[in-house]
Amino acid sequence: MTKPESKRSSVAAINVTGKCATAFSAAEHVNDGPVESASSNMRAGVLKQSSRENLHRKNTECEVYDDGTNTFFWRAHTLTVLFILTCALVYVTLLEETPQDTTYNTKRGIVASILVFLCFGVTQAKDGPFTRPHPAYWRFWLCVSVVYELFLIFILFQTVHDGRQFMKYIDPKLGVALPERDYGGNCLIYDPGNATDPFHNIWDKMDGFVPAHFLGWYIKTLMIRDWWMCMIISVMFEFLEYSLEHQLPNFSECWWDHWIMDVLVCNGLGIYCGMKTLAWLSMKPYQWQGLWNIPTYKGKIKRIAFQFTPYSWVKFEWKPASTVRRWLAVLGIIFMFLLAELNTFYLKFVLWMPPEHYLVLLRLVFFVNVGGVAMREIYDFMDDPKFYKKFGQQAWLVAAITVTEFLIVVKYDPHTITLPIPFFIMQCWFLGLILIVFWTVWRFFFRDITLRYKETRRRKQEVPGDRPLGNGNTVTPSGRSKLNGSSETVRQRKS
């Protein structure tokens, strides 16, 4: 049950402890190797240069051992899928009587077209960075991304009334304006006026969104793989809720609901569990054997369970302060994450979908499956642009979907999103933007110029001693040989 295309058939790829190899041994071998001649010196210099360039990437990747077993599970089944699809179409054409219901036929035709496209994509689309539990699984979600983007484009080109009424074709219960629930109101943690249950405000907030917050941030941590970025996004979203509660009543929450239940309990606990899972994934050995090559039943069951874990592991090191390119990329990732979070609330508001509707849940499940692939493609594009010359296909689609969702919100309810933000909130956001701009200019422009100026000044102030030449003579600080005299003697001769 292993994929032969991804194997690295070398037992030496696994270190003695069975954990992820760090590739330091290769670099140390290059750095400590003996040099016997000038040509060996040059070759060693080239090896050192290449090892330094690739050391960061190697240190974040786990080595994998795969015995290369190729089973029925991993073989291509393009002809099988084509045969089954053709049989289904022949049955509909020759044996099934077409109903006279136009609405039913339209729905069934659209669904059949989508299924045919999914069959083509699952068998023919290009593989992404993930291969477990099966590459076809990730190709399926790539094709679902295309279908969802096309659906959003269709909704975007409708009038507001037609777009909302079109949702009735999906569910007849939709297309009706729904009131938003207000999570604010009485914010007393202990309500002495309620003798039967003084903590009723806390129990009222304990709905299905509490485990959803925890599970959501656990999965987001597995996507981003960085504690600081997760905490920044979590805190920033609470500030956005404060800033936009005049637009959506759903954002109006008590202070302890924002900072205690959301940031500390739900989000914080989800991020903590996610980081513990990342630590385990970075330390586990990645040794893959075919199911029939494992002698014990316990080993076979363990191998089946591990089929749903990553084939290999890459530790994300974003390093936003290293270069201006990475800094702007990290800011863009945070911005897109926050925009996608806001789209969840604004979309159901403008399309009149209740929070508990299954379409809202399906959208979240969709982003759970495509978000991890998109983040991996973004990280590869940032970390190794010489190898990954194109932006990843799943990352491209996720960015397009996020922007299209926001455009639907803008078109369907421009009055809500253009409600004026309170002045003191605008001042806070304006101050934050100014600080980010000033820090960016100082860190990547003024600071580098200052450091280069100090380094140049330090070199000028240093006066090196005479350096011996190969013929026994020495070189003065001016670079002239003593055979020609010092620089002062030369000046006297010229005068």
XYZ file of C-alpha atoms in Angstrom:
495
model
C 0.000 0.000 0.000
C 2.875 2.307 -0.702
C 3.448 4.603 -3.607
C 6.477 3.636 -5.738
C 6.806 7.085 -7.344
C 7.611 8.693 -4.012
C 9.981 6.110 -2.608
C 13.491 6.850 -1.471
C 14.953 3.350 -1.387
C 17.762 3.808 1.056
C 17.836 2.413 4.548
C 20.494 4.973 5.375
C 17.842 7.650 5.028
C 16.623 6.674 8.503
C 18.770 7.718 11.418
C 19.669 5.401 14.268
C 16.882 6.643 16.518
C 14.223 6.114 13.867
C 13.322 9.814 13.832
C 13.422 12.366 11.033
C 16.945 12.762 9.702
C 18.308 16.287 9.765
C 20.943 15.936 7.034
C 23.611 17.444 9.276
C 25.872 14.450 8.705
C 26.175 15.226 5.007
C 27.085 18.842 5.677
C 29.607 17.852 8.354
C 31.186 15.361 5.954
C 31.626 18.152 3.427
C 32.985 20.614 5.953
C 35.432 18.191 7.632
C 36.755 16.359 4.585
C 40.553 16.405 3.992
C 41.993 18.569 1.213
C 44.962 17.276 -0.685
C 45.410 19.756 -3.538
C 44.241 23.049 -4.979
C 41.710 21.303 -7.204
C 40.377 19.469 -4.152
C 40.063 22.837 -2.412
C 37.945 24.146 -5.273
C 35.727 21.073 -5.305
C 35.283 21.275 -1.537
C 34.345 24.939 -1.842
C 31.688 24.105 -4.410
C 30.306 21.335 -2.206
C 30.242 23.629 0.809
C 28.382 26.267 -1.169
C 25.755 23.814 -2.417
C 25.384 22.220 1.011
C 24.827 25.619 2.648
C 22.168 26.498 0.070
C 20.276 23.237 0.552
C 20.888 22.800 4.286
C 17.842 24.817 5.369
C 15.512 22.820 3.119
C 17.024 19.490 4.180
C 16.804 20.329 7.863
C 13.038 20.814 7.592
C 12.345 17.572 5.670
C 12.051 14.095 7.106
C 13.791 11.274 5.301
C 11.550 8.454 4.102
C 12.163 4.765 3.501
C 9.787 2.974 1.130
C 10.195 -0.637 -0.008
C 8.483 0.234 -3.293
C 5.597 -2.215 -3.129
C 3.145 -1.485 -5.953
C -0.314 -2.887 -5.272
C -3.745 -2.621 -6.855
C -4.509 0.238 -4.501
C -1.903 2.486 -6.150
C -2.299 1.513 -9.809
C -4.034 3.797 -12.296
C -7.621 2.797 -13.120
C -8.401 5.212 -15.922
C -9.916 2.587 -18.220
C -11.963 1.087 -15.402
C -13.464 4.463 -14.519
C -14.129 5.213 -18.193
C -15.897 1.852 -18.645
C -18.116 2.343 -15.575
C -18.962 5.895 -16.630
C -19.863 4.760 -20.160
C -22.088 1.991 -18.809
C -23.940 4.482 -16.608
C -24.539 6.831 -19.540
C -25.703 3.977 -21.767
C -28.174 2.875 -19.078
C -29.607 6.405 -18.769
C -29.857 6.753 -22.533
C -31.334 3.386 -23.549
C -32.989 1.808 -20.526
C -34.267 4.666 -18.380
C -37.350 6.665 -19.285
C -36.750 10.411 -19.043
C -39.191 12.104 -16.629
C -41.317 14.995 -17.867
C -40.348 17.221 -14.910
C -38.210 20.062 -16.258
C -36.918 21.143 -12.849
C -35.925 17.592 -11.918
C -34.212 17.018 -15.259
C -32.287 20.272 -14.912
C -31.027 19.371 -11.440
C -30.094 15.846 -12.499
C -28.311 17.090 -15.617
C -26.228 19.542 -13.597
C -25.334 16.868 -11.043
C -24.420 14.386 -13.792
C -22.187 16.971 -15.503
C -20.389 17.641 -12.223
C -19.902 13.903 -11.591
C -18.418 13.371 -15.059
C -16.006 16.243 -14.482
C -15.031 14.799 -11.086
C -14.381 11.391 -12.650
C -12.127 12.977 -15.251
C -10.271 15.070 -12.661
C -9.748 12.223 -10.192
C -8.126 10.057 -12.886
C -6.316 12.674 -14.988
C -5.549 15.775 -12.879
C -2.007 16.554 -11.773
C -0.983 15.312 -8.332
C -0.321 17.797 -5.534
C 2.152 17.644 -2.653
C 0.044 15.204 -0.584
C -0.259 11.497 -1.363
C -1.989 10.047 1.700
C -4.405 8.400 2.117
C -4.413 8.380 -1.709
C -3.513 10.924 -4.408
C -6.989 10.506 -5.928
C -8.475 11.913 -2.712
C -6.608 15.216 -3.146
C -7.337 15.305 -6.875
C -11.015 14.987 -5.981
C -10.872 18.076 -3.751
C -8.980 19.958 -6.442
C -11.852 19.312 -8.847
C -14.382 20.244 -6.155
C -12.518 23.551 -5.849
C -13.037 24.180 -9.565
C -16.754 23.357 -9.298
C -17.191 25.591 -6.248
C -15.418 28.496 -7.939
C -17.654 28.134 -11.008
C -20.714 28.104 -8.756
C -19.536 31.313 -7.066
C -18.959 32.941 -10.437
C -22.516 32.006 -11.463
C -23.938 33.504 -8.241
C -21.845 36.629 -8.749
C -23.403 37.270 -12.169
C -26.993 37.074 -10.874
C -29.111 39.845 -9.436
C -29.438 39.937 -5.672
C -33.012 38.622 -5.752
C -32.301 35.897 -8.310
C -29.169 34.776 -6.506
C -30.968 34.381 -3.191
C -33.918 32.620 -4.793
C -31.557 30.323 -6.703
C -30.527 28.847 -3.354
C -34.030 27.365 -3.161
C -33.066 24.969 -5.950
C -30.501 23.535 -3.546
C -32.735 23.632 -0.477
C -36.360 24.874 -0.569
C -35.968 26.162 2.986
C -33.472 28.792 1.841
C -34.261 32.134 0.234
C -35.905 33.537 3.384
C -34.409 36.368 5.433
C -33.215 35.136 8.827
C -32.500 37.200 11.940
C -28.965 37.184 13.271
C -28.406 35.971 16.803
C -26.910 38.503 19.211
C -24.281 36.982 21.479
C -23.959 40.161 23.558
C -26.614 41.449 25.921
C -26.184 40.533 29.564
C -22.435 39.984 30.051
C -22.410 39.238 33.773
C -20.471 36.078 34.526
C -22.353 35.742 37.825
C -25.922 37.059 37.663
C -27.252 37.581 41.212
C -30.676 38.416 39.831
C -31.153 34.813 38.709
C -31.396 32.759 41.889
C -31.970 29.429 40.148
C -28.899 29.597 37.892
C -26.622 32.628 38.390
C -24.157 31.281 35.766
C -26.794 31.047 33.044
C -24.906 33.494 30.793
C -22.007 31.068 30.547
C -24.239 28.065 29.853
C -26.101 30.011 27.172
C -22.836 30.484 25.254
C -22.060 26.754 25.405
C -23.485 25.812 22.025
C -22.181 23.758 19.141
C -19.739 26.489 18.134
C -17.514 25.821 21.176
C -16.220 22.408 19.962
C -16.254 23.825 16.417
C -13.852 26.589 17.499
C -11.533 24.066 19.140
C -11.559 21.652 16.196
C -11.180 24.486 13.696
C -8.086 25.896 15.327
C -6.613 22.437 15.814
C -6.851 21.884 12.047
C -5.613 25.411 11.248
C -2.538 24.745 13.372
C -1.841 21.611 11.344
C -2.108 23.745 8.204
C 0.043 26.704 9.273
C 2.482 24.733 11.500
C 3.564 27.839 13.395
C 2.461 28.900 16.878
C 3.056 32.635 16.422
C 1.101 32.903 13.173
C -1.834 30.979 14.661
C -1.976 33.220 17.732
C -1.725 36.385 15.636
C -4.603 35.264 13.398
C -6.682 34.250 16.432
C -6.214 37.587 18.223
C -6.609 39.624 15.033
C -9.956 38.003 14.299
C -11.257 38.978 17.740
C -10.234 42.579 16.991
C -12.095 42.317 13.695
C -15.207 41.168 15.536
C -14.916 44.194 17.822
C -14.508 46.460 14.800
C -17.379 45.019 12.730
C -20.034 44.318 15.333
C -21.929 47.399 14.098
C -22.333 45.614 10.730
C -23.168 42.087 11.868
C -24.951 41.583 15.201
C -23.438 38.104 15.256
C -20.075 39.704 16.095
C -21.471 41.305 19.261
C -20.123 39.185 22.114
C -19.213 39.688 25.748
C -15.619 40.537 26.615
C -15.090 37.215 28.379
C -16.577 35.416 25.378
C -13.969 37.082 23.144
C -10.842 36.686 25.216
C -11.499 33.831 27.652
C -13.754 31.377 25.842
C -12.484 32.064 22.315
C -8.818 33.086 22.487
C -7.702 31.250 25.641
C -9.967 28.202 25.929
C -11.194 27.159 22.479
C -8.558 28.655 20.165
C -5.677 28.359 22.611
C -6.404 24.735 23.486
C -6.840 23.860 19.810
C -3.514 25.493 18.938
C -1.774 23.704 21.843
C -3.091 20.282 20.790
C -2.179 21.068 17.193
C 1.418 21.918 18.139
C 1.695 18.668 20.125
C 0.477 16.763 17.076
C 3.028 18.576 14.890
C 5.797 17.616 17.314
C 4.743 13.972 17.099
C 4.570 14.043 13.303
C 8.036 15.581 13.083
C 9.538 12.875 15.310
C 7.837 9.688 14.066
C 9.764 7.434 11.657
C 8.518 7.354 8.081
C 9.150 3.742 7.076
C 6.654 2.302 4.638
C 6.203 -1.371 3.804
C 3.682 -3.174 1.661
C 0.794 -4.618 3.644
C 1.573 -8.177 2.546
C 5.233 -7.784 3.516
C 4.305 -7.301 7.199
C 4.173 -10.683 8.974
C 1.980 -9.891 12.019
C -1.677 -8.889 12.146
C -0.851 -6.134 14.628
C 1.640 -4.693 12.178
C -0.910 -4.874 9.359
C -3.524 -2.999 11.421
C -0.931 -0.385 12.390
C 0.065 -0.010 8.737
C -3.575 0.542 7.704
C -3.980 3.212 10.408
C -0.777 4.964 9.340
C -2.103 5.117 5.780
C -4.085 8.151 6.992
C -0.961 9.949 8.234
C 1.430 11.948 6.012
C 3.814 10.079 3.726
C 6.615 12.429 4.793
C 6.910 15.567 6.868
C 8.206 19.076 6.254
C 8.613 21.467 9.140
C 7.459 24.964 8.206
C 9.919 27.730 9.075
C 8.285 30.896 7.789
C 11.016 33.324 9.021
C 9.024 36.462 8.137
C 11.798 38.848 9.230
C 14.484 37.277 7.049
C 13.632 39.010 3.757
C 11.086 41.564 2.620
C 9.641 38.984 0.212
C 8.879 36.522 3.001
C 7.566 39.316 5.234
C 5.072 40.467 2.601
C 4.116 36.860 1.875
C 3.358 36.164 5.539
C 1.284 39.356 5.741
C -0.622 38.217 2.666
C -1.271 34.782 4.198
C -2.613 36.350 7.401
C -4.800 38.727 5.396
C -6.287 35.917 3.276
C -6.930 33.792 6.370
C -8.818 36.630 8.052
C -10.755 37.389 4.861
C -11.810 33.744 4.540
C -12.952 33.778 8.184
C -15.031 36.910 7.620
C -16.535 35.446 4.448
C -18.014 32.635 6.548
C -20.195 35.107 8.456
C -20.921 37.583 5.673
C -21.852 34.942 3.074
C -24.523 33.333 5.218
C -25.764 36.824 6.053
C -26.169 38.000 2.444
C -27.380 34.626 1.070
C -29.819 34.083 3.964
C -28.398 30.799 5.248
C -28.841 29.906 8.932
C -25.603 29.109 10.803
C -26.625 25.496 11.379
C -27.411 24.805 7.689
C -25.532 21.930 6.104
C -24.153 24.160 3.330
C -22.257 26.206 5.928
C -20.814 22.992 7.340
C -19.908 21.717 3.868
C -18.019 24.920 3.137
C -15.977 24.473 6.319
C -15.257 20.830 5.435
C -14.175 21.987 1.983
C -11.675 24.500 3.378
C -10.353 21.908 5.832
C -9.410 19.614 2.950
C -8.042 22.212 0.533
C -6.409 24.535 3.083
C -3.604 22.168 4.037
C -2.629 21.547 0.416
C -2.750 25.263 -0.346
C -0.506 26.143 2.615
C 2.038 23.495 1.617
C 2.136 24.831 -1.946
C 2.524 28.401 -0.683
C 5.365 27.386 1.622
C 7.169 25.490 -1.159
C 6.787 28.473 -3.488
C 8.221 30.798 -0.832
C 10.955 28.523 0.460
C 12.371 27.222 -2.823
C 11.343 29.534 -5.710
C 14.095 28.179 -7.960
C 12.496 24.722 -7.953
C 8.837 25.701 -7.580
C 8.582 28.241 -10.364
C 4.748 28.323 -10.457
C 2.196 29.077 -7.793
C 0.468 25.859 -6.737
C -2.817 24.923 -8.409
C -4.730 24.411 -5.154
C -3.336 27.611 -3.632
C -4.364 29.504 -6.771
C -7.925 28.177 -6.534
C -8.236 28.895 -2.804
C -7.124 32.485 -3.354
C -9.591 32.880 -6.247
C -12.428 31.391 -4.172
C -11.729 33.702 -1.236
C -11.721 36.794 -3.443
C -14.881 35.701 -5.299
C -16.739 35.138 -2.026
C -15.825 38.630 -0.897
C -17.015 40.102 -4.205
C -20.377 38.354 -3.752
C -20.682 39.977 -0.319
C -19.846 43.379 -1.798
C -22.421 43.025 -4.571
C -25.268 41.517 -2.555
C -25.186 43.853 0.428
C -23.050 46.957 -0.174
C -25.006 48.899 2.438
C -23.908 46.642 5.310
C -20.204 46.544 4.520
C -20.090 50.313 3.922
C -21.563 51.227 7.293
C -19.104 53.739 8.780
C -16.697 52.279 11.304
C -16.562 54.221 14.601
C -13.861 56.859 14.645
C -11.879 55.491 17.584
C -11.743 52.052 15.910
C -10.494 53.664 12.705
C -7.788 55.409 14.707
C -6.635 52.094 16.184
C -6.445 50.378 12.790
C -4.738 53.387 11.207
C -2.143 53.395 13.990
C -1.532 49.670 13.502
C -1.027 50.077 9.759
C 1.397 52.954 10.322
C 3.414 50.841 12.761
C 3.583 47.957 10.286
C 4.738 50.261 7.470
C 7.348 51.974 9.643
C 8.670 48.668 10.961
C 8.891 47.276 7.411
C 10.826 50.294 6.148
C 13.134 50.287 9.164
C 13.780 46.528 9.171
C 14.367 45.930 5.486
C 15.733 49.288 4.313
C 17.125 51.634 6.974
C 18.486 48.864 9.181
C 20.264 47.144 6.291
C 21.735 50.452 5.111
C 22.898 51.229 8.642
C 24.483 47.796 9.066
C 26.286 48.064 5.729
C 27.563 51.537 6.625
C 28.846 50.324 10.017
C 30.527 47.330 8.404
C 32.235 49.533 5.800
C 33.360 51.976 8.466
C 34.714 49.156 10.639
C 36.727 47.770 7.753
C 38.205 51.174 6.989
C 39.227 51.675 10.601
C 40.989 48.330 10.771
C 44.695 48.600 9.777
C 46.012 45.129 8.956
C 49.677 44.291 9.448
C 52.109 43.455 6.676
C 51.109 40.274 4.898
C 53.952 38.072 3.615
C 54.113 37.301 -0.077
C 55.231 34.026 -1.560
C 58.714 35.454 -2.473
C 59.507 36.552 1.088
C 58.470 40.165 0.613
C 55.581 41.771 2.469
C 52.570 43.801 1.463
C 51.957 47.135 3.146
C 48.461 48.418 3.930
C 48.518 50.397 0.682
C 48.982 47.198 -1.268
C 52.469 48.142 -2.618
C 55.496 45.838 -2.415
C 58.475 46.972 -0.357
C 60.582 46.508 -3.491
C 58.986 49.706 -4.753
C 59.191 51.419 -1.373
C 56.381 52.583 0.875
C 53.622 54.867 -0.249
C 55.291 57.821 1.512
C 58.538 57.215 -0.444
C 56.619 57.128 -3.695
C 54.961 60.443 -2.900
C 58.444 62.007 -2.207
C 59.744 60.708 -5.500
C 56.802 62.200 -7.383
C 57.260 65.567 -5.656
